[in-house]
XYZ file of C-alpha atoms in Angstrom:
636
model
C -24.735 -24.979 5.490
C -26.110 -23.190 8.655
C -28.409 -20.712 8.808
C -27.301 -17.277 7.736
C -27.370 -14.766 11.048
C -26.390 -11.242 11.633
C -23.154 -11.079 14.069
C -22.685 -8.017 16.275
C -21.544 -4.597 14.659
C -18.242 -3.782 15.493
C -19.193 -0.551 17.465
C -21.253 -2.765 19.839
C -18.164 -5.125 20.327
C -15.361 -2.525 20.635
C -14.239 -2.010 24.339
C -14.989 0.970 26.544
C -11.687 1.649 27.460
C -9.277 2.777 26.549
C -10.845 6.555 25.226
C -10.658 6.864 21.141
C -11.418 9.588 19.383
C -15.137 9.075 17.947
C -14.695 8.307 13.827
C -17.074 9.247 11.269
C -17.353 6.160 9.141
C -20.498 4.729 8.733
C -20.997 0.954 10.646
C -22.579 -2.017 9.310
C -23.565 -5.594 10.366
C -21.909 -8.524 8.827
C -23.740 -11.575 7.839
C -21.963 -14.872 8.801
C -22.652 -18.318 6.897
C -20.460 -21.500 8.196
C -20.403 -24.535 5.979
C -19.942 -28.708 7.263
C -16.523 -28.366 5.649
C -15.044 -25.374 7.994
C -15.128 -23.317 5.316
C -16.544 -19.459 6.502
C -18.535 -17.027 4.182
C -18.876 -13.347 5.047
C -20.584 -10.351 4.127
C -21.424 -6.702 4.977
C -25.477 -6.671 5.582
C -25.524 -3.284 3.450
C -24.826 -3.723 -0.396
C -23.110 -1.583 -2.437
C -25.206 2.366 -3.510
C -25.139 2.961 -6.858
C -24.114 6.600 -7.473
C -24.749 8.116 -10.705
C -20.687 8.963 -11.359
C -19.662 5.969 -12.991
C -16.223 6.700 -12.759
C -13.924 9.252 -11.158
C -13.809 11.766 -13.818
C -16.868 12.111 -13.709
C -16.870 13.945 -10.089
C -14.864 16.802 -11.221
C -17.344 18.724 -13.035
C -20.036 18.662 -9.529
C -17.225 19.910 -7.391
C -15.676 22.367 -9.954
C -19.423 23.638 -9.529
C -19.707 24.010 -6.052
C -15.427 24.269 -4.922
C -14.338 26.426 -7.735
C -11.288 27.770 -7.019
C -10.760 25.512 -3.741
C -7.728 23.250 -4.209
C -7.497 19.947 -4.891
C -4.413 18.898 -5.252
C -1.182 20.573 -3.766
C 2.473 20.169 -4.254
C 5.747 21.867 -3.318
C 7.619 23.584 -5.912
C 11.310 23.715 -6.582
C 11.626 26.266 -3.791
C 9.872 24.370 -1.853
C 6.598 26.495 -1.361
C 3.551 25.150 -1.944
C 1.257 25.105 -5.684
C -2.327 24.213 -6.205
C -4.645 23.520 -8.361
C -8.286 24.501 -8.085
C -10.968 21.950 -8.819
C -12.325 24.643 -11.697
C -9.391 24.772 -13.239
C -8.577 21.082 -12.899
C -11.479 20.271 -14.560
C -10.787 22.722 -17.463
C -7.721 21.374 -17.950
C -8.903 17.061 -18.015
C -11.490 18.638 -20.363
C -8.375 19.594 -22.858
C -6.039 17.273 -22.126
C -8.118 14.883 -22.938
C -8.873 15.962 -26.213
C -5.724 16.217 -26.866
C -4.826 12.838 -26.198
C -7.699 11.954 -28.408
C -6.052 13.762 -31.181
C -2.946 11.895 -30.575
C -4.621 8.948 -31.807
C -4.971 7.540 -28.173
C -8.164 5.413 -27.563
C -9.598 2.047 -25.593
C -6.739 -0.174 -27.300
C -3.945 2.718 -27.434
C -3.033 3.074 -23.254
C -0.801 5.951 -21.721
C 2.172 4.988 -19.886
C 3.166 6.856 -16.977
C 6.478 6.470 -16.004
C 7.206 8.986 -13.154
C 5.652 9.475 -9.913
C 3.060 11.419 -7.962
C 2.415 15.227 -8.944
C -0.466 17.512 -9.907
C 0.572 16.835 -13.818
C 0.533 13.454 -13.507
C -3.282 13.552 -11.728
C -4.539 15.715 -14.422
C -3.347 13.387 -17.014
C -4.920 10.412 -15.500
C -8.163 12.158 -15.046
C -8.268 13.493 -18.349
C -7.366 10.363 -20.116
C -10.233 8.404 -17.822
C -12.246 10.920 -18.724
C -12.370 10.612 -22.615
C -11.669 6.158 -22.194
C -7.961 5.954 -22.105
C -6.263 3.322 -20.114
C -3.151 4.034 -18.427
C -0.550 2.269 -16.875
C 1.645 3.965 -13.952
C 4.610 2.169 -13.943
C 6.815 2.090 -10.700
C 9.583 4.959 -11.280
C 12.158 2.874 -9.727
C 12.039 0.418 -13.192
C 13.548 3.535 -14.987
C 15.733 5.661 -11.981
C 17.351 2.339 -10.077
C 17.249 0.004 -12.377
C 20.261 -0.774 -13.988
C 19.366 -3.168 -16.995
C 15.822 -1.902 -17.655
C 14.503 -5.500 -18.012
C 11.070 -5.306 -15.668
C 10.360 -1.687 -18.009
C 10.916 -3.330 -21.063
C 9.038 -6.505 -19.840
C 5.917 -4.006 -18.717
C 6.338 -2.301 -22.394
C 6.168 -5.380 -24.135
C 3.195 -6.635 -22.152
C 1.258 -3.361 -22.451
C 2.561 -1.601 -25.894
C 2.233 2.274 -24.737
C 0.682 4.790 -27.830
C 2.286 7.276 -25.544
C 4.642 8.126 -22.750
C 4.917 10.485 -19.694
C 7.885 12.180 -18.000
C 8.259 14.887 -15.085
C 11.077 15.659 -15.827
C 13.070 14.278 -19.243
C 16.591 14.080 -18.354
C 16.221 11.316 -15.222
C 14.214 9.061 -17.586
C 16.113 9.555 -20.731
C 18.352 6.015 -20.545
C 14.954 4.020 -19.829
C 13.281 5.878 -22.965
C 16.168 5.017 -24.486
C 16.307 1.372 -23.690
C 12.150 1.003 -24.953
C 13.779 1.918 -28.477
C 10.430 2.755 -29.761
C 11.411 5.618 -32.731
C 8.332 7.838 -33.054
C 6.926 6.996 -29.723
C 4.891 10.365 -28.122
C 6.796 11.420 -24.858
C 5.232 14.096 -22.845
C 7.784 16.095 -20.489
C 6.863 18.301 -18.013
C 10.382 19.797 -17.726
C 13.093 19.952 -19.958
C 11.027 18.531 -23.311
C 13.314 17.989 -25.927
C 12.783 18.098 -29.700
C 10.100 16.190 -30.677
C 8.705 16.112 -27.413
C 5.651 16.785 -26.218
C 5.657 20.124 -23.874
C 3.197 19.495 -21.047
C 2.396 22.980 -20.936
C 1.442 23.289 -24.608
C -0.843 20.143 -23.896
C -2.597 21.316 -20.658
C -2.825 24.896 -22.846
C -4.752 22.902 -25.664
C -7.741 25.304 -26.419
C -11.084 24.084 -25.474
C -13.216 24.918 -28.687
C -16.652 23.911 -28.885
C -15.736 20.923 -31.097
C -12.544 19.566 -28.694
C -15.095 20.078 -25.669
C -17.827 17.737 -27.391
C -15.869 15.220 -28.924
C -14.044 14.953 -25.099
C -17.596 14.090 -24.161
C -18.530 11.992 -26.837
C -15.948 9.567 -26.317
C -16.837 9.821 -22.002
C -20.558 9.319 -22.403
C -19.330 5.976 -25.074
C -17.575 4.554 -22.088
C -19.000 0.849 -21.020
C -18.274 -0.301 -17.445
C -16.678 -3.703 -18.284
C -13.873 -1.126 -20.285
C -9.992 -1.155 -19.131
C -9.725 2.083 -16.746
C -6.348 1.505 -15.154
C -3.150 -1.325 -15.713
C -1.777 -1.668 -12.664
C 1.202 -3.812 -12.281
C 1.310 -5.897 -9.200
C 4.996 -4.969 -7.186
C 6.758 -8.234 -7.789
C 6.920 -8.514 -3.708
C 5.683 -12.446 -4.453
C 6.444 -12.730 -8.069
C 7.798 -11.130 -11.524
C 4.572 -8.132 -11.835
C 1.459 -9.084 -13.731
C -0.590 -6.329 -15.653
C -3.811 -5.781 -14.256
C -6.910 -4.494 -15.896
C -9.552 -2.511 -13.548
C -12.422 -1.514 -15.346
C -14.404 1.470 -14.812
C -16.632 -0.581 -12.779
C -14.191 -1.252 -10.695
C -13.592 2.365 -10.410
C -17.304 2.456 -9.702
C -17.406 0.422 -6.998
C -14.610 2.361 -5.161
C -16.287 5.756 -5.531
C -19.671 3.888 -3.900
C -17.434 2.799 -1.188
C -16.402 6.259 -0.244
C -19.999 7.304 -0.338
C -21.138 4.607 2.255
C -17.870 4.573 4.560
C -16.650 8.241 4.270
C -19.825 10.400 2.706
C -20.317 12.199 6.085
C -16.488 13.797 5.609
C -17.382 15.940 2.293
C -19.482 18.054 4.215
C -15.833 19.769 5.636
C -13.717 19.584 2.444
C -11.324 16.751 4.019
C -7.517 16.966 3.503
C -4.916 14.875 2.467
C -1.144 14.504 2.916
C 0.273 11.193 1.250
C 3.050 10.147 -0.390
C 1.954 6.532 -1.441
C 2.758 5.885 -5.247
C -0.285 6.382 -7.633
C 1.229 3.261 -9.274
C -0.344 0.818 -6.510
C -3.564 -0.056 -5.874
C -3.594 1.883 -1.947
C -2.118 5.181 -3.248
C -3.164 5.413 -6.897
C -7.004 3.811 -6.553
C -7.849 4.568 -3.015
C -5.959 7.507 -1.624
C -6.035 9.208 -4.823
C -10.067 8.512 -5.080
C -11.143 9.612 -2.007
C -10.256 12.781 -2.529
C -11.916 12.970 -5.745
C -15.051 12.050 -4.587
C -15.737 13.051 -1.245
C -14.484 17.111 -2.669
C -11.332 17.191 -0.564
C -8.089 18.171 -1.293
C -5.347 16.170 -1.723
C -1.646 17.144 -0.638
C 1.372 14.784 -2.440
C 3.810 14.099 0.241
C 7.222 14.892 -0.961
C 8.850 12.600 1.745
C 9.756 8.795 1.873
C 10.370 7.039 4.859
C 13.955 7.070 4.334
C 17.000 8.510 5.855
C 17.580 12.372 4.378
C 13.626 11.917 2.997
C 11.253 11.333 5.607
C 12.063 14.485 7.028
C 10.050 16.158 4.490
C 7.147 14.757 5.558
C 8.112 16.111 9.079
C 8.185 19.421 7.614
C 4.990 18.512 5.818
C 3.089 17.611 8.939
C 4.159 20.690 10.256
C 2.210 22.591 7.874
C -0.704 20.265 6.933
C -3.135 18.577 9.217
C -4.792 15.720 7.275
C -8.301 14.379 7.979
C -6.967 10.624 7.491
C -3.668 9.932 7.475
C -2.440 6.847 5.439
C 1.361 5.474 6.105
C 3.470 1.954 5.655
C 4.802 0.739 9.399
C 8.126 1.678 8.636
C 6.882 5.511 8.394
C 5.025 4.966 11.792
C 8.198 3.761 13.369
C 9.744 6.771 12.533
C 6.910 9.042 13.539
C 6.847 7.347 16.830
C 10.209 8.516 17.581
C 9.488 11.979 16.041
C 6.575 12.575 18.620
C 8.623 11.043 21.245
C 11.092 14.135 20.957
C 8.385 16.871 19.664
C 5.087 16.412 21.374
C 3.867 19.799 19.468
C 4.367 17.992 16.093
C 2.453 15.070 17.765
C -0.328 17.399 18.706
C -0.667 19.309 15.583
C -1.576 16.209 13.824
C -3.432 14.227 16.407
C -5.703 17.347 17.205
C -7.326 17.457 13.555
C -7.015 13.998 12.415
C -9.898 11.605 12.737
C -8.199 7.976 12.085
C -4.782 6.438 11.358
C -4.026 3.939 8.941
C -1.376 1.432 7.200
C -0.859 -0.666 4.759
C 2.124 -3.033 3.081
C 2.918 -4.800 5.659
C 2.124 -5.180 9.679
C 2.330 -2.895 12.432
C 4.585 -4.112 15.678
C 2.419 -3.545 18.192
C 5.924 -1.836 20.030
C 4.607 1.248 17.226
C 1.560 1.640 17.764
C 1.697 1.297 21.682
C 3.926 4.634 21.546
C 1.954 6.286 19.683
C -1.290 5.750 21.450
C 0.992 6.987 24.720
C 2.028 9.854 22.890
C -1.793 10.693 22.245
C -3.094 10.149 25.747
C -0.270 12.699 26.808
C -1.271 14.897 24.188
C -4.640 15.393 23.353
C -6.245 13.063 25.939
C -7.575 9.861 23.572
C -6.321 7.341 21.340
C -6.699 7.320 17.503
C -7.344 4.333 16.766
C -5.063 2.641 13.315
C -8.188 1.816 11.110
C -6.676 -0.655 8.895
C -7.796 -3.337 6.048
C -6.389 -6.039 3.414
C -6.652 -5.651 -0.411
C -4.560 -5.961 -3.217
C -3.857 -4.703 -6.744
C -6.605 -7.197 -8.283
C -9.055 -5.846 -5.947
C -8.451 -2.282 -6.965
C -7.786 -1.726 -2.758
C -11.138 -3.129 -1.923
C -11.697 -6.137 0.490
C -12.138 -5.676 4.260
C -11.759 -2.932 6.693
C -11.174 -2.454 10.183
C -12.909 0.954 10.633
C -13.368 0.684 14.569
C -10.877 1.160 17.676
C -9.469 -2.144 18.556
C -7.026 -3.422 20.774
C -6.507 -6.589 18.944
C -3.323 -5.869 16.713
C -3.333 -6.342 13.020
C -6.939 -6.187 13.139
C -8.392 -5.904 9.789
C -11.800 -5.594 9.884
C -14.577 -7.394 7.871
C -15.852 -6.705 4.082
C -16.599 -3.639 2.969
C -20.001 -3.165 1.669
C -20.598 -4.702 -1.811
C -17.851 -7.404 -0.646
C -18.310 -11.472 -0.210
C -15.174 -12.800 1.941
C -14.492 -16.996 1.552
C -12.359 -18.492 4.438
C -10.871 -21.561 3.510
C -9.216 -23.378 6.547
C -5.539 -24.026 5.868
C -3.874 -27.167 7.045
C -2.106 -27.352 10.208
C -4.676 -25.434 11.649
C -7.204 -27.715 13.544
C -7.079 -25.352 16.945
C -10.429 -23.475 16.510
C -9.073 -20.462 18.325
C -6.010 -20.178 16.591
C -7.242 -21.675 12.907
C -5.658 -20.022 10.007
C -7.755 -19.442 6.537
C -6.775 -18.365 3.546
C -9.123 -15.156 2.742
C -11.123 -14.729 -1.173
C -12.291 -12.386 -1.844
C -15.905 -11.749 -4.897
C -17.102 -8.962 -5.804
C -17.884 -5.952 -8.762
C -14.583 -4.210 -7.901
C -12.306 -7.156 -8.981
C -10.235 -7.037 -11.883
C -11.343 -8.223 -15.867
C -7.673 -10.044 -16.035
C -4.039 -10.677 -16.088
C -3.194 -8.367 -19.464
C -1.809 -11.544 -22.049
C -2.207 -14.467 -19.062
C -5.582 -16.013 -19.865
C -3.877 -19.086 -17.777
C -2.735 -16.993 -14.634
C -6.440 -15.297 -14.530
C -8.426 -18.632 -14.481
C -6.326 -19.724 -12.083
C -6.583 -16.827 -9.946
C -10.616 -17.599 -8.949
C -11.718 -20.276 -7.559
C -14.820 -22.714 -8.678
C -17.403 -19.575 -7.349
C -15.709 -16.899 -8.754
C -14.027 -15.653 -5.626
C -10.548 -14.364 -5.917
C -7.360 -16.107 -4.357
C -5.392 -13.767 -2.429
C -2.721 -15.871 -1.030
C -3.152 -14.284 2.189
C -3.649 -15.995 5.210
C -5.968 -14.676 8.309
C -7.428 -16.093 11.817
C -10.801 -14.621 13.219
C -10.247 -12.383 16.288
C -13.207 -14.496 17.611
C -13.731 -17.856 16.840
C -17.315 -17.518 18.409
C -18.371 -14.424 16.281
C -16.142 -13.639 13.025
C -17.965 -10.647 12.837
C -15.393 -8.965 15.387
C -12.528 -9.134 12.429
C -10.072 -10.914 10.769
C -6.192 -10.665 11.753
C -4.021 -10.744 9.544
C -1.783 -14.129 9.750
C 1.350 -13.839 6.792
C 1.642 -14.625 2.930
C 0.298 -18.343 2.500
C 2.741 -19.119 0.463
C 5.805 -18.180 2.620
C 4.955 -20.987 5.086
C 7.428 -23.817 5.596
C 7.970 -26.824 7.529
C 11.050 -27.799 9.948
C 12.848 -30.990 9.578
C 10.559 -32.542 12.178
C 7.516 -31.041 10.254
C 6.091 -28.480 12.382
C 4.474 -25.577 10.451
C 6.489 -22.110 10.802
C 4.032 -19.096 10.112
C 6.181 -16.987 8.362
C 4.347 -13.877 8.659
C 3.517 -14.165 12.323
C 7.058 -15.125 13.091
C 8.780 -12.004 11.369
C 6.441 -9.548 12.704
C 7.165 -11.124 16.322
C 11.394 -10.920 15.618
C 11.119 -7.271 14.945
C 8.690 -6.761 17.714
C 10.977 -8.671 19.710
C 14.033 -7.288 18.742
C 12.268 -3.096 18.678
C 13.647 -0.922 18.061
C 16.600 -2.444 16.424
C 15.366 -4.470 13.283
C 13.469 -2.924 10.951
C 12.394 -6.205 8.884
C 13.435 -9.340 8.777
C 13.233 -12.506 6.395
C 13.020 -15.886 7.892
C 14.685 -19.212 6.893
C 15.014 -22.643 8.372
C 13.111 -24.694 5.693
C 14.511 -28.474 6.086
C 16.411 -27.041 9.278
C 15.921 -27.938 12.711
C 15.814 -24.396 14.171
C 14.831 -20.811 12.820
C 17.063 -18.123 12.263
C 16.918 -14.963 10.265
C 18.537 -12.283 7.735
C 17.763 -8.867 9.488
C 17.827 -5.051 8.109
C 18.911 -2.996 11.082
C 17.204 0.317 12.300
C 20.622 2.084 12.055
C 19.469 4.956 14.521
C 18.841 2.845 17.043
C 21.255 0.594 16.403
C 24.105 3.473 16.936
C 21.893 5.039 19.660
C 23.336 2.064 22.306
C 26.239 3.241 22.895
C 28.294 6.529 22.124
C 31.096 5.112 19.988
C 28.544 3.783 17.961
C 27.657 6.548 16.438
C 29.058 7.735 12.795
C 29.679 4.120 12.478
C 28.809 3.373 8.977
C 26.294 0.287 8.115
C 28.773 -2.142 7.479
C 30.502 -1.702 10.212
C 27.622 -1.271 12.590
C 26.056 -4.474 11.420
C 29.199 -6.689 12.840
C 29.960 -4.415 15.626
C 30.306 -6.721 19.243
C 28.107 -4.497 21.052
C 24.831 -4.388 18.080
C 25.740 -8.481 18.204
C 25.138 -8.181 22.196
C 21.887 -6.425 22.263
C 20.385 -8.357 19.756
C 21.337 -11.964 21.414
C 19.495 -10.225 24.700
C 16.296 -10.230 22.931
C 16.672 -13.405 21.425
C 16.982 -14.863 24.605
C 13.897 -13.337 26.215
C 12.175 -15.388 23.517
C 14.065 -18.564 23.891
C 11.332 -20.639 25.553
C 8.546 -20.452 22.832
C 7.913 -23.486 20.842
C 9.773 -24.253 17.445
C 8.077 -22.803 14.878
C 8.085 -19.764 16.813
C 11.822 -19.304 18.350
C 14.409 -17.422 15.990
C 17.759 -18.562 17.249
C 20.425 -16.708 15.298
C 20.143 -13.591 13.409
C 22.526 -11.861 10.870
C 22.616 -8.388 10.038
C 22.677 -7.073 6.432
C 24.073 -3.640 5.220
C 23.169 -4.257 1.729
C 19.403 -3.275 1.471
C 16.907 -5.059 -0.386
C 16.849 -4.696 -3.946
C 14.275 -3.763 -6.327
C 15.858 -5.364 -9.819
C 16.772 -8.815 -7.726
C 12.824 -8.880 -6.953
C 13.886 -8.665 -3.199
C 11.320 -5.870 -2.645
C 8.734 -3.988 -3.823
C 9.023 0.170 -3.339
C 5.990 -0.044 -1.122
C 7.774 -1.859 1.184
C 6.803 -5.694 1.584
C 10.101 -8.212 1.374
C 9.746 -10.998 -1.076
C 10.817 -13.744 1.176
C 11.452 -16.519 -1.074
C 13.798 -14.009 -3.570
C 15.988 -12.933 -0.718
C 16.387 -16.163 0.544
C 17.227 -17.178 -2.703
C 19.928 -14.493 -3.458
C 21.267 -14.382 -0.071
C 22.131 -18.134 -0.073
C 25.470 -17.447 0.810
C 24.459 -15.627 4.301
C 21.589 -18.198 5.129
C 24.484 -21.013 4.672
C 26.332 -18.605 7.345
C 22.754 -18.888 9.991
C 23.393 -22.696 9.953
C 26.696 -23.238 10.607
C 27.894 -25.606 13.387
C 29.800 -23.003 14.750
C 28.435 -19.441 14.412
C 30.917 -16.228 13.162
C 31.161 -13.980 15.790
C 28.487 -11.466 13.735
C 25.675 -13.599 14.309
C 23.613 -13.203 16.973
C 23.087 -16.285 18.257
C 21.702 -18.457 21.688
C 22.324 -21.578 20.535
C-alpha cells in the first residue's frame, strides 16, 4: 500500500472561470491511499463532530426555544393558500403525539406504518414517534393509489407487521387497508376518519399532563443508538424492495453532517421548497433533516414533474425562494424550458438560492448548460449543481460534490465521517477512463435487510464496506481527490456478440443527450446483439413542438408519427461514427409509460433496465429485426 497523502481541496482545484456564485459549505481535504492491486481508498481528512442531539427529535425543543412561533414546515391547503406550523407548537404537539402512540401500545418492536405522502401531519408523526423510540416505515403511496393488486403493500406488511397505520386522507387508501385484512388494526386519518378510526386531530389534541409529558421522555432518554429509527424500503428500481433498518445512529451521523457541511446556513433560518417523497432516503432522511437541524423551514412542494403537476411547483417558485433547491433531472428539464420563456421566474429563484442539486438519476449536460445560460443572463453567475451518490442503506450519506465544476455528473468525494473503496471493474485497464465500483463504510450505514440475514452479509464486503452496485471513474486519474463521476448501475452492463463491454449508464445518458430535447429516458438493449438500439419515452412537448400539425396529437400517435421518426434518425446519425459499445442504431418510441407494479420504475424516477427489457420483449424483438417498421428510428 502507498503512503497515505493529502490531495488538493476541491476549492483549490475548481476553475476560475466561468463566475459561480460563492457557496457556504464548509471544504475539506481528502486523504488518498492506492493499493498494488488498483484498488483506491478514500477519505475526508475531517471526521465526523459529535453533537449532543442524538437524533432528530431531539432538535426541536432548542429551536422551539429560540424560533417559537417561526415556521417550520408549510403546506398549501385545499384552497390552495398556504398553512404552517411553528417550531413551538410542533414541538408541543411530537411531545403528545408521542405519548399517545405510547398508549397505543406502540414501542421498539411495534413500528408505525405510513402509507401516504409528504404533509405537516405526516412530519409531526414521524418526529413524535422518533421521539418516544418508535420505528416507522413510510411506504411509497403509489403501492396503495396505482397499484392494482396490492401485492408489493402486502409484501412490505408482511415483512414489517405494522401495530398501526396512517392515512391523509381515508377514502383514497381504503381498498389497500382493505386488502392488509388486518381486523383491529389502529388507522389514523387525517380526513374523513371513519368509525373506529383514529381522528388525527383528537391525537395531535392529546393533553400533555405532567405524567404523558414524562413518560414521552422516559421512553426518549431509554433510546440506544444501535435502535431501529426508520424502515425504509429500497424503490425496487434494481430489484423487488428490501426493508431497511437505520438506526438512530444513523440518524446521528446525518444531523453531524449538516453541522460540518451546512452549520454556517442556520444563522439565516434557511428555506426549503421540495417535493421529494419522505419515503426515500434523499427526501425523507436528508431533505427532511436539514431542515430540522440547521432551524429552517421547510416548504412541501405540492408539484411533480409531470404534465398538469409540475406546474404547481411553478406557482410554488413563484412564491418561495429556497436556500437549496433539491430536484430529479427530469424536473430540471422542465425548469430549463420554464426560464427559457420567463426569465423573472428564473431570477426570482436564482437571486436567493445558494446551490442546485439532483438526485435519481443523471443530468444531460444539454440541462444544465441552459440553465447556467439562463443565469449568466440573469443574475450575472452560474450556480453551480452540487450533487452526490448515496442510497437507501446509507441513509443519503456517501460523497458529495459541494464545489462548481465543469466536469458533468461530478459527484464529489466522501463526506466527512465517510471511507470510499474503489474496486476496479473489468474491462477497464485505460487508467484515464477506468471504471470502479464505489463502497462505501461508515457509522451512518444501515443495521440490516429487515428478515434477510443472507442479503445483509452479502451486502459488505470482507472490511465491512458496503456494496453499492454503482459504478464511477475519477475525474482525475492523477489526483482522485478532484471527484468521482458517476459511470451507470454495475449491474446493467452487458456485452455485444463480439464481446465489447456496453456501459449502460453512460450510453443512456449520452442517447437522451443526443437525442435533447426529444427523449426523456431511455433503456438500452443489444445483449448477444451485434449493434445497440433502444426503447425510448418521448418528451411529448417537444416532440409536438416540430412541427404545427403535431400538436394535439395524442402519445400514441405522436410516437409513430413520420416526422418524430425523422428527427430522431437525424440525431442518431450525428452519432453514427462512435465505436460499438457506444452507437445506438435504432430507437422505438413508447406511449405506454413505465410502470410501477411491473417493477419498471421506481416513483423517484430511475428505470429498472433489466424489468423493462424483460416486459417489453415484444418491442426489443421489433429493434432487431432485419428489416425495421417504419416507427423505428433507424440508420442502419
Amino acid at each position: 500500500m502507498t503512503q497515505t497523502t493529502a490531495g488538493t481541496t476541491p476549492a483549490q482545484a475548481a476553475a476560475a472561470a466561468p463566475v459561480y456564485r460563492r457557496a457556504v459549505y464548509a471544504q475539506h481535504g481528502t486523504l488518498v491511499e492506492r493499493r498494488a492491486d488498483g484498488t483506491v481508498l478514500m477519505r475526508s481528512d475531517a471526521p465526523a463532530s459529535e453533537q449532543p442531539q442524538q437524533n432528530l427529535a431531539a432538535f426541536l425543543q432548542m429551536w422551539a426555544e429560540r424560533r417559537g412561533p417561526a415556521a417550520v414546515f408549510c403546506e398549501r391547503d385545499a384552497q390552495g393558500a398556504w398553512r404552517s406550523l411553528g417550531w413551538a407548537e410542533l414541538w408541543r404537539q411530537v411531545q403528545a403525539v408521542g405519548a399517545a402512540l405510547l398508549e397505543l401500545g406502540l414501542g421498539p418492536d411495534r413500528p408505525l406504518m405510513l402509507l401516504s405522502g409528504n404533509s405537516i401531519e405526516h412530519a409531526v408523526l414521524t418526529l413524535a414517534a422518533e421521539y418516544v423510540g418508535v420505528p416507522t416505515a413510510p411506504v411509497s403511496p403509489a403501492y396503495s393509489l396505482l397499484s392494482r393488486d396490492f401485492a408489493r403493500l402486502r409484501d412490505l406488511a408482511r415483512m414489517v407487521p405494522p401495530a398501526a397505520v396512517f392515512l391523509q386522507a381515508n377514502e383514497p387508501f381504503a381498498r389497500a387497508i382493505a386488502a392488509l385484512d388486518q381486523p383491529g388494526l389502529p388507522v389514523i386519518a387525517v380526513q374523513d376518519a371513519k368509525a373506529g378510526q383514529l381522528s388525527w386531530q383528537a391525537l395531535a389534541a392529546t393533553e400533555l399532563t405532567p405524567a404523558r409529558q414524562a413518560r414521552a421522555a422516559a421512553a426518549h432518554a431509554a433510546i440506544v443508538p444501535d435502535q431501529t429509527a426508520r424502515i425504509l424500503f429500497t424503490s425496487g428500481s434494481t430489484g423487488t424492495p428490501k426493508g431497511v433498518a437505520l438506526t438512530f445512529r444513523s440518524l446521528a451521523a446525518v444531523a453531524a453532517y449538516f453541522f460540518d457541511v451546512y452549520g454556517e446556513l442556520s444563522a439565516r433560518q434557511p428555506a426549503f421548497l421540495c417535493w421529494l417523497p419522505w419515503h426515500h432516503a434523499l427526501g425523507g432522511v436528508l431533505n427532511l433533516s436539514r431542515a430540522l437541524v440547521l432551524g429552517g423551514t421547510h416548504y412541501i412542494d405540492d408539484g411533480r414533474p409531470l404534465p398538469g403537476q409540475f406546474e404547481r411547483t411553478v406557482r410554488n417558485l413563484r412564491e418561495v425562494t429556497p436556500t437549496i433547491f433539491t430536484t430529479v433531472p427530469s424536473a430540471w428539464a422542465m425548469l430549463a424550458t420554464e426560464f427559457e420563456r420567463d426569465p423573472e421566474l428564473a431570477r426570482r429563484l436564482m437571486s436567493g438560492v445558494i446551490s442546485f442539486s439532483y438526485g435519481g438519476a443523471s443530468l444531460p449536460r444539454d440541462v444544465r448548460d441552459r440553465i447556467h445560460r439562463v443565469a449568466e443572463d440573469v443574475i450575472g453567475e452560474r450556480i453551480a449543481f452540487c450533487n452526490g451518490l448515496a442510497c437507501t442503506e446509507t441513509g443519503g450519506m456517501g460523497v458529495y460534490c459541494s464545489w462548481p465544476t465543469e466536469e458533468n455528473g461530478n459527484i464529489g468525494v466522501p463526506m466527512p465521517g465517510t471511507e470510499v473503496k474503489l474496486v476496479p471493474l473489468e474491462g477497464s485497464e485505460d487508467a484515464a477512463a477506468r471504471r470502479y465500483e464505489l463502497r462505501i463504510r461508515g457509522t451512518f450505514l444501515f443495521r440490516e435487510y429487515i428478515g434477510r440475514p443472507d442479503l445483509t452479509a452479502a451486502a459488505f464486503d470482507e472490511e465491512g464496506y458496503f456494496r453499492l452496485g454503482d459504478a464511477v471513474r475519477l475525474a482525475d486519474a492523477a489526483d482522485p481527490a478532484r471527484g468521482l463521476l458517476f459511470a451507470g448501475r454495475v449491474g446493467e452492463d452487458f456485452k455485444l456478440a463480439n464481446g465489447t463491454w456496453v456501459r449502460t449508464g453512460a450510453v443512456r445518458l449520452g442517447l437522451v443527450e443526443q437525442c435533447a430535447p426529444l427523449l426523456n429516458d431511455a433503456v438500452i438493449c443489444g445483449h448477444d446483439h451485434d449493434y445497440l438500439a433502444a426503447l425510448a419515452w418521448p418528451n411529448l412537448p417537444a416532440c409536438r413542438a416540430l412541427a404545427p400539425e403535431l400538436e394535439g396529437l395524442e402519445a400514441e400517435a405522436l410516437v409513430q408519427h413520420p416526422l418524430v421518426v425523422a428527427a430522431l434518425r437525424e440525431r442518431l446519425l450525428a452519432q453514427a461514427g462512435a465505436g460499438a459499445s457506444l452507437s445506438i442504431r435504432r430507437v422505438l418510441l413508447m406511449a405506454e409509460p413505465p410502470s410501477i407494479d411491473a417493477n419498471e420504475i421506481a416513483d423517484k424516477g430511475y428505470v429498472n433496465q433489466t424489468a423493462t427489457r424483460t416486459r417489453r420483449a415484444h418491442l426489443v424483438e421489433q429493434l432487431f429485426q432485419p428489416q425495421p417498421a417504419p416507427y423505428v428510428a433507424s440508420i442502419g
